[in-house]
PDB file of C-alpha atoms in Angstrom:
ATOM      1  CA  MET A 606       3.763   4.512   3.398  1.00  0.00           C
ATOM      2  CA  ALA A 607       0.539   6.197   4.926  1.00  0.00           C
ATOM      3  CA  HIS A 608       0.982   8.214   7.825  1.00  0.00           C
ATOM      4  CA  PRO A 609      -1.506   9.412  10.447  1.00  0.00           C
ATOM      5  CA  SER A 610      -4.511  11.652   9.481  1.00  0.00           C
ATOM      6  CA  GLN A 611      -3.369  11.274   5.879  1.00  0.00           C
ATOM      7  CA  LEU A 612      -6.595  11.688   3.248  1.00  0.00           C
ATOM      8  CA  GLY A 613      -5.261  10.481   0.124  1.00  0.00           C
ATOM      9  CA  PHE A 614      -3.742   7.569  -1.277  1.00  0.00           C
ATOM     10  CA  GLN A 615      -0.017   6.604  -0.931  1.00  0.00           C
ATOM     11  CA  ASP A 616       2.709   7.769  -3.193  1.00  0.00           C
ATOM     12  CA  ALA A 617       2.431   5.655  -6.396  1.00  0.00           C
ATOM     13  CA  ALA A 618       5.452   3.388  -6.703  1.00  0.00           C
ATOM     14  CA  SER A 619       4.878   1.660 -10.168  1.00  0.00           C
ATOM     15  CA  PRO A 620       2.884   2.875 -13.435  1.00  0.00           C
ATOM     16  CA  VAL A 621      -0.191   1.271 -12.778  1.00  0.00           C
ATOM     17  CA  MET A 622      -0.633   3.018  -9.163  1.00  0.00           C
ATOM     18  CA  GLU A 623       0.109   6.367 -10.923  1.00  0.00           C
ATOM     19  CA  GLU A 624      -2.716   5.739 -13.742  1.00  0.00           C
ATOM     20  CA  LEU A 625      -5.276   4.235 -11.035  1.00  0.00           C
ATOM     21  CA  LEU A 626      -4.138   7.819  -9.195  1.00  0.00           C
ATOM     22  CA  HIS A 627      -4.999   9.842 -12.078  1.00  0.00           C
ATOM     23  CA  PHE A 628      -8.413   7.678 -12.541  1.00  0.00           C
ATOM     24  CA  HIS A 629      -9.468   8.478  -8.906  1.00  0.00           C
ATOM     25  CA  ASP A 630      -8.881  12.434  -9.477  1.00  0.00           C
ATOM     26  CA  HIS A 631     -10.600  12.226 -12.849  1.00  0.00           C
ATOM     27  CA  ALA A 632     -13.969  10.521 -11.253  1.00  0.00           C
ATOM     28  CA  LEU A 633     -13.669  12.709  -8.095  1.00  0.00           C
ATOM     29  CA  MET A 634     -13.896  15.866 -10.054  1.00  0.00           C
ATOM     30  CA  ILE A 635     -17.027  14.730 -12.013  1.00  0.00           C
ATOM     31  CA  VAL A 636     -18.559  13.753  -8.443  1.00  0.00           C
ATOM     32  CA  PHE A 637     -17.802  17.395  -7.196  1.00  0.00           C
ATOM     33  CA  LEU A 638     -19.622  18.785 -10.181  1.00  0.00           C
ATOM     34  CA  ILE A 639     -22.484  16.437 -10.184  1.00  0.00           C
ATOM     35  CA  SER A 640     -22.919  17.385  -6.377  1.00  0.00           C
ATOM     36  CA  THR A 641     -22.340  20.822  -6.804  1.00  0.00           C
ATOM     37  CA  LEU A 642     -25.354  20.993  -9.376  1.00  0.00           C
ATOM     38  CA  VAL A 643     -27.362  18.988  -7.318  1.00  0.00           C
ATOM     39  CA  LEU A 644     -26.918  21.042  -4.823  1.00  0.00           C
ATOM     40  CA  TYR A 645     -27.712  24.354  -6.519  1.00  0.00           C
ATOM     41  CA  ILE A 646     -30.992  22.784  -7.977  1.00  0.00           C
ATOM     42  CA  ILE A 647     -32.078  22.212  -4.378  1.00  0.00           C
ATOM     43  CA  VAL A 648     -31.093  25.323  -3.026  1.00  0.00           C
ATOM     44  CA  ALA A 649     -32.852  27.102  -5.999  1.00  0.00           C
ATOM     45  CA  MET A 650     -36.101  25.046  -5.674  1.00  0.00           C
ATOM     46  CA  VAL A 651     -36.531  25.506  -1.741  1.00  0.00           C
ATOM     47  CA  SER A 652     -35.522  29.185  -1.965  1.00  0.00           C
ATOM     48  CA  THR A 653     -37.420  30.397  -4.424  1.00  0.00           C
ATOM     49  CA  LYS A 654     -41.213  31.200  -4.622  1.00  0.00           C
ATOM     50  CA  LEU A 655     -41.518  31.460  -8.264  1.00  0.00           C
ATOM     51  CA  THR A 656     -42.398  28.661 -10.730  1.00  0.00           C
ATOM     52  CA  ASN A 657     -41.831  27.830 -14.325  1.00  0.00           C
ATOM     53  CA  LYS A 658     -44.835  25.905 -16.004  1.00  0.00           C
ATOM     54  CA  TYR A 659     -42.283  24.743 -18.707  1.00  0.00           C
ATOM     55  CA  ILE A 660     -40.109  22.947 -16.230  1.00  0.00           C
ATOM     56  CA  LEU A 661     -43.128  20.755 -15.197  1.00  0.00           C
ATOM     57  CA  ASP A 662     -43.482  19.120 -18.748  1.00  0.00           C
ATOM     58  CA  SER A 663     -40.870  19.713 -20.839  1.00  0.00           C
ATOM     59  CA  GLN A 664     -39.735  16.931 -23.479  1.00  0.00           C
ATOM     60  CA  GLU A 665     -36.428  18.840 -24.069  1.00  0.00           C
ATOM     61  CA  ILE A 666     -34.995  18.932 -20.100  1.00  0.00           C
ATOM     62  CA  GLU A 667     -35.812  15.036 -20.016  1.00  0.00           C
ATOM     63  CA  ILE A 668     -33.625  14.751 -23.112  1.00  0.00           C
ATOM     64  CA  VAL A 669     -30.871  16.553 -21.472  1.00  0.00           C
ATOM     65  CA  TRP A 670     -31.279  14.636 -18.107  1.00  0.00           C
ATOM     66  CA  THR A 671     -31.184  11.307 -19.891  1.00  0.00           C
ATOM     67  CA  VAL A 672     -28.545  11.872 -22.329  1.00  0.00           C
ATOM     68  CA  LEU A 673     -26.079  13.780 -19.909  1.00  0.00           C
ATOM     69  CA  PRO A 674     -25.697  10.744 -17.339  1.00  0.00           C
ATOM     70  CA  ALA A 675     -25.252   8.171 -20.114  1.00  0.00           C
ATOM     71  CA  VAL A 676     -22.198  10.848 -21.377  1.00  0.00           C
ATOM     72  CA  ILE A 677     -20.745  11.179 -17.854  1.00  0.00           C
ATOM     73  CA  LEU A 678     -20.742   7.160 -17.539  1.00  0.00           C
ATOM     74  CA  ILE A 679     -18.994   6.926 -20.637  1.00  0.00           C
ATOM     75  CA  LEU A 680     -16.176   9.416 -19.409  1.00  0.00           C
ATOM     76  CA  ILE A 681     -15.741   7.452 -16.151  1.00  0.00           C
ATOM     77  CA  ALA A 682     -16.020   3.888 -17.979  1.00  0.00           C
ATOM     78  CA  LEU A 683     -13.512   4.543 -20.825  1.00  0.00           C
ATOM     79  CA  PRO A 684     -10.757   5.217 -18.991  1.00  0.00           C
ATOM     80  CA  SER A 685     -11.811   2.556 -16.228  1.00  0.00           C
ATOM     81  CA  LEU A 686     -11.686  -0.351 -18.678  1.00  0.00           C
ATOM     82  CA  ARG A 687      -8.317   1.003 -19.827  1.00  0.00           C
ATOM     83  CA  ILE A 688      -6.732   0.086 -16.350  1.00  0.00           C
ATOM     84  CA  LEU A 689      -8.201  -2.729 -16.229  1.00  0.00           C
ATOM     85  CA  TYR A 690      -6.515  -4.358 -19.093  1.00  0.00           C
ATOM     86  CA  LEU A 691      -3.257  -2.394 -18.268  1.00  0.00           C
ATOM     87  CA  MET A 692      -3.515  -4.483 -14.719  1.00  0.00           C
ATOM     88  CA  ASP A 693      -4.116  -7.496 -16.735  1.00  0.00           C
ATOM     89  CA  GLU A 694      -1.029  -6.924 -18.999  1.00  0.00           C
ATOM     90  CA  ILE A 695       1.955  -9.768 -18.341  1.00  0.00           C
ATOM     91  CA  ASN A 696       4.695  -9.283 -20.808  1.00  0.00           C
ATOM     92  CA  ASP A 697       7.812 -11.145 -20.633  1.00  0.00           C
ATOM     93  CA  PRO A 698       8.355 -10.788 -16.895  1.00  0.00           C
ATOM     94  CA  HIS A 699      12.219 -10.616 -15.560  1.00  0.00           C
ATOM     95  CA  LEU A 700      11.468 -12.547 -12.493  1.00  0.00           C
ATOM     96  CA  THR A 701       8.690 -14.874 -11.191  1.00  0.00           C
ATOM     97  CA  ILE A 702       7.886 -14.696  -7.557  1.00  0.00           C
ATOM     98  CA  LYS A 703       5.453 -17.324  -5.771  1.00  0.00           C
ATOM     99  CA  ALA A 704       3.667 -16.115  -2.885  1.00  0.00           C
ATOM    100  CA  MET A 705       1.790 -18.528  -0.625  1.00  0.00           C
ATOM    101  CA  GLY A 706      -0.378 -17.599   2.279  1.00  0.00           C
ATOM    102  CA  HIS A 707      -0.470 -19.718   5.402  1.00  0.00           C
ATOM    103  CA  GLN A 708      -2.401 -18.847   8.865  1.00  0.00           C
ATOM    104  CA  TRP A 709      -0.694 -16.621   9.226  1.00  0.00           C
ATOM    105  CA  TYR A 710       2.615 -15.970   7.463  1.00  0.00           C
ATOM    106  CA  TRP A 711       3.877 -15.708   4.062  1.00  0.00           C
ATOM    107  CA  SER A 712       6.232 -17.541   2.111  1.00  0.00           C
ATOM    108  CA  TYR A 713       8.304 -16.490  -1.464  1.00  0.00           C
ATOM    109  CA  GLU A 714       9.684 -18.848  -3.866  1.00  0.00           C
ATOM    110  CA  TYR A 715      11.843 -17.272  -6.550  1.00  0.00           C
ATOM    111  CA  THR A 716      10.882 -20.000  -8.977  1.00  0.00           C
ATOM    112  CA  ASP A 717      13.805 -18.630 -11.845  1.00  0.00           C
ATOM    113  CA  TYR A 718      16.297 -20.057  -9.203  1.00  0.00           C
ATOM    114  CA  GLU A 719      16.809 -23.753  -8.417  1.00  0.00           C
ATOM    115  CA  ASP A 720      16.747 -23.381  -4.370  1.00  0.00           C
ATOM    116  CA  LEU A 721      15.734 -19.614  -3.382  1.00  0.00           C
ATOM    117  CA  GLY A 722      12.547 -19.360  -0.823  1.00  0.00           C
ATOM    118  CA  PHE A 723      11.618 -18.331   2.562  1.00  0.00           C
ATOM    119  CA  ASP A 724       8.999 -18.046   5.157  1.00  0.00           C
ATOM    120  CA  SER A 725       8.250 -14.275   6.320  1.00  0.00           C
ATOM    121  CA  TYR A 726       6.947 -13.647   9.598  1.00  0.00           C
ATOM    122  CA  MET A 727       5.857 -10.569  11.513  1.00  0.00           C
ATOM    123  CA  ILE A 728       8.596  -9.018  13.869  1.00  0.00           C
ATOM    124  CA  PRO A 729       7.028  -9.066  17.360  1.00  0.00           C
ATOM    125  CA  THR A 730       6.213  -5.728  18.760  1.00  0.00           C
ATOM    126  CA  GLN A 731       9.162  -6.453  21.643  1.00  0.00           C
ATOM    127  CA  ASP A 732      11.773  -7.320  18.865  1.00  0.00           C
ATOM    128  CA  LEU A 733      11.068  -4.321  16.865  1.00  0.00           C
ATOM    129  CA  ALA A 734      14.378  -1.983  16.129  1.00  0.00           C
ATOM    130  CA  PRO A 735      14.273   2.092  16.192  1.00  0.00           C
ATOM    131  CA  GLY A 736      12.498   3.216  13.327  1.00  0.00           C
ATOM    132  CA  GLN A 737      10.585  -0.050  12.261  1.00  0.00           C
ATOM    133  CA  PHE A 738       6.837  -0.178  12.069  1.00  0.00           C
ATOM    134  CA  ARG A 739       4.356  -2.225  14.181  1.00  0.00           C
ATOM    135  CA  LEU A 740       2.588  -4.613  12.563  1.00  0.00           C
ATOM    136  CA  LEU A 741       4.494  -4.009   9.291  1.00  0.00           C
ATOM    137  CA  GLU A 742       7.644  -5.234   9.606  1.00  0.00           C
ATOM    138  CA  ALA A 743       8.831  -8.685   8.528  1.00  0.00           C
ATOM    139  CA  ASP A 744      11.537 -10.823   9.258  1.00  0.00           C
ATOM    140  CA  HIS A 745      12.317 -11.469   5.493  1.00  0.00           C
ATOM    141  CA  ARG A 746      11.373  -9.113   2.998  1.00  0.00           C
ATOM    142  CA  MET A 747      10.518 -10.152  -0.972  1.00  0.00           C
ATOM    143  CA  VAL A 748      13.190  -8.380  -2.533  1.00  0.00           C
ATOM    144  CA  ILE A 749      13.032  -7.045  -5.995  1.00  0.00           C
ATOM    145  CA  PRO A 750      14.631  -5.394  -8.515  1.00  0.00           C
ATOM    146  CA  VAL A 751      13.921  -1.823  -9.655  1.00  0.00           C
ATOM    147  CA  GLU A 752      11.918  -1.076 -13.109  1.00  0.00           C
ATOM    148  CA  SER A 753      11.791  -4.914 -14.086  1.00  0.00           C
ATOM    149  CA  PRO A 754       8.471  -6.603 -15.072  1.00  0.00           C
ATOM    150  CA  ILE A 755       7.565  -8.733 -11.830  1.00  0.00           C
ATOM    151  CA  ARG A 756       5.124 -11.711 -12.264  1.00  0.00           C
ATOM    152  CA  VAL A 757       3.988 -12.881  -8.803  1.00  0.00           C
ATOM    153  CA  LEU A 758       1.895 -15.894  -8.447  1.00  0.00           C
ATOM    154  CA  VAL A 759      -0.226 -16.234  -5.364  1.00  0.00           C
ATOM    155  CA  SER A 760      -1.864 -19.047  -3.774  1.00  0.00           C
ATOM    156  CA  ALA A 761      -2.776 -19.916  -0.461  1.00  0.00           C
ATOM    157  CA  GLU A 762      -2.490 -23.341   1.578  1.00  0.00           C
ATOM    158  CA  ASP A 763      -5.259 -23.145   3.963  1.00  0.00           C
ATOM    159  CA  VAL A 764      -8.036 -20.478   4.022  1.00  0.00           C
ATOM    160  CA  LEU A 765      -8.281 -17.287   1.725  1.00  0.00           C
ATOM    161  CA  HIS A 766      -5.687 -14.450   1.904  1.00  0.00           C
ATOM    162  CA  SER A 767      -4.959 -11.717  -0.121  1.00  0.00           C
ATOM    163  CA  TRP A 768      -1.644 -10.291  -1.501  1.00  0.00           C
ATOM    164  CA  ALA A 769      -2.050  -6.526  -1.316  1.00  0.00           C
ATOM    165  CA  VAL A 770       0.819  -3.904  -1.540  1.00  0.00           C
ATOM    166  CA  PRO A 771      -1.384  -0.193  -2.062  1.00  0.00           C
ATOM    167  CA  ALA A 772       2.014   1.606  -2.986  1.00  0.00           C
ATOM    168  CA  LEU A 773       2.512  -0.575  -5.841  1.00  0.00           C
ATOM    169  CA  GLY A 774      -1.064  -1.151  -6.742  1.00  0.00           C
ATOM    170  CA  VAL A 775      -1.510  -4.759  -6.463  1.00  0.00           C
ATOM    171  CA  LYS A 776      -3.950  -6.747  -4.662  1.00  0.00           C
ATOM    172  CA  MET A 777      -4.843 -10.228  -5.354  1.00  0.00           C
ATOM    173  CA  ASP A 778      -6.660 -13.009  -4.010  1.00  0.00           C
ATOM    174  CA  ALA A 779      -4.891 -16.000  -2.676  1.00  0.00           C
ATOM    175  CA  VAL A 780      -7.135 -18.875  -2.880  1.00  0.00           C
ATOM    176  CA  PRO A 781      -6.448 -22.686  -1.772  1.00  0.00           C
ATOM    177  CA  GLY A 782      -6.135 -24.798  -5.024  1.00  0.00           C
ATOM    178  CA  ARG A 783      -5.721 -22.132  -7.442  1.00  0.00           C
ATOM    179  CA  LEU A 784      -2.824 -20.025  -8.935  1.00  0.00           C
ATOM    180  CA  ASN A 785      -3.720 -16.374  -9.366  1.00  0.00           C
ATOM    181  CA  GLN A 786      -1.130 -14.071 -11.219  1.00  0.00           C
ATOM    182  CA  THR A 787      -0.497 -10.547 -11.258  1.00  0.00           C
ATOM    183  CA  ALA A 788       2.455  -8.093 -12.068  1.00  0.00           C
ATOM    184  CA  PHE A 789       3.916  -4.896 -11.414  1.00  0.00           C
ATOM    185  CA  ILE A 790       6.956  -2.756 -12.163  1.00  0.00           C
ATOM    186  CA  ALA A 791       8.531  -0.876  -9.093  1.00  0.00           C
ATOM    187  CA  SER A 792       9.595   2.684 -10.575  1.00  0.00           C
ATOM    188  CA  ARG A 793      11.654   3.774  -7.599  1.00  0.00           C
ATOM    189  CA  PRO A 794      13.814   1.803  -4.951  1.00  0.00           C
ATOM    190  CA  GLY A 795      11.967   1.778  -1.541  1.00  0.00           C
ATOM    191  CA  VAL A 796      10.321  -0.216   0.945  1.00  0.00           C
ATOM    192  CA  PHE A 797       6.677  -0.615   0.366  1.00  0.00           C
ATOM    193  CA  TYR A 798       4.287  -2.181   2.991  1.00  0.00           C
ATOM    194  CA  GLY A 799       1.070  -4.239   2.633  1.00  0.00           C
ATOM    195  CA  GLN A 800      -1.042  -6.561   4.704  1.00  0.00           C
ATOM    196  CA  CYS A 801      -3.461  -9.524   3.992  1.00  0.00           C
ATOM    197  CA  SER A 802      -6.584  -8.128   2.821  1.00  0.00           C
ATOM    198  CA  GLU A 803      -8.970 -10.970   3.192  1.00  0.00           C
ATOM    199  CA  ILE A 804     -10.275 -12.121   6.797  1.00  0.00           C
ATOM    200  CA  CYS A 805      -8.515 -15.294   7.124  1.00  0.00           C
ATOM    201  CA  GLY A 806      -8.826 -16.142  11.222  1.00  0.00           C
ATOM    202  CA  ALA A 807      -7.797 -14.738  14.581  1.00  0.00           C
ATOM    203  CA  ASN A 808      -4.229 -13.653  13.637  1.00  0.00           C
ATOM    204  CA  HIS A 809      -5.463 -11.858  10.022  1.00  0.00           C
ATOM    205  CA  SER A 810      -3.799  -8.430  11.424  1.00  0.00           C
ATOM    206  CA  PHE A 811      -0.478 -10.070  11.741  1.00  0.00           C
ATOM    207  CA  MET A 812       0.422 -11.234   8.281  1.00  0.00           C
ATOM    208  CA  PRO A 813       2.310  -8.144   6.835  1.00  0.00           C
ATOM    209  CA  ILE A 814       3.961  -7.912   3.389  1.00  0.00           C
ATOM    210  CA  VAL A 815       6.865  -5.957   2.958  1.00  0.00           C
ATOM    211  CA  VAL A 816       8.420  -5.359  -0.713  1.00  0.00           C
ATOM    212  CA  GLU A 817      11.971  -4.002  -1.213  1.00  0.00           C
ATOM    213  CA  ALA A 818      12.709  -2.668  -4.659  1.00  0.00           C
ATOM    214  CA  VAL A 819      16.294  -2.624  -4.932  1.00  0.00           C
ATOM    215  CA  PRO A 820      19.124  -1.712  -8.088  1.00  0.00           C
ATOM    216  CA  LEU A 821      19.630  -4.891 -10.358  1.00  0.00           C
ATOM    217  CA  LYS A 822      23.451  -5.219  -9.069  1.00  0.00           C
ATOM    218  CA  HIS A 823      22.184  -5.148  -5.367  1.00  0.00           C
ATOM    219  CA  PHE A 824      19.225  -7.732  -5.833  1.00  0.00           C
ATOM    220  CA  GLU A 825      21.958 -10.015  -7.520  1.00  0.00           C
ATOM    221  CA  ASN A 826      24.531  -9.664  -4.600  1.00  0.00           C
ATOM    222  CA  TRP A 827      21.381 -10.273  -2.173  1.00  0.00           C
ATOM    223  CA  SER A 828      19.744 -13.309  -4.419  1.00  0.00           C
ATOM    224  CA  SER A 829      23.739 -14.935  -4.370  1.00  0.00           C
ATOM    225  CA  LEU A 830      23.716 -14.717  -0.504  1.00  0.00           C
ATOM    226  CA  MET A 831      20.438 -16.412  -0.277  1.00  0.00           C
ATOM    227  CA  LEU A 832      21.722 -19.424  -2.531  1.00  0.00           C
ATOM    228  CA  GLU A 833      25.033 -19.535  -0.331  1.00  0.00           C
ATOM    229  CA  ASP A 834      23.003 -19.498   2.908  1.00  0.00           C
ATOM    230  CA  ALA A 835      20.459 -21.973   1.433  1.00  0.00           C
TER     231      ALA A 835
END
């Protein structure tokens, strides 16, 4: 998860997030190169007293500064489109979970099971155990198996919400009356935190998302216990 004074993204916990990190670095290097070139040209023009009459009216220079930006845009657009299509791929999910946004909590329903669902509320500050994170901990976590394709159906019951977990590279709007879907694969065990990313009222800051990725055997044990309690 994020920590104080962090400058970069959170560590990737899914293949899609790894691709997003690589694309970010790729685009950032292009921005650095463009910025350095522009800064050099500005400094050179301001500091030198020499002029070149061929720069003032040159067909070759106009061709270069027209073609070069087009090539740079293509170098950015192609990997960007590739990742967009990767994020939309949903192939044979092993588990489907329905996430419903409410004011101000989330409810989860494991649709592959007959009666497995629960509400997830933020744990108040005064009830936090040592080591838990303020405004990020929930009383019920969304538990998923590791290295399994997970499909999440996202909707809302009242106003606009957004189900977002940065480490998994997932962000999907929850719209009342509309069922959106997204998918991800947790590549390692861990607990991944997110928050509602759409301003949804007075307690918008107090509806965290906690995803716990565990080995398949542990997930089966957890689901059995939840079904027994239900």
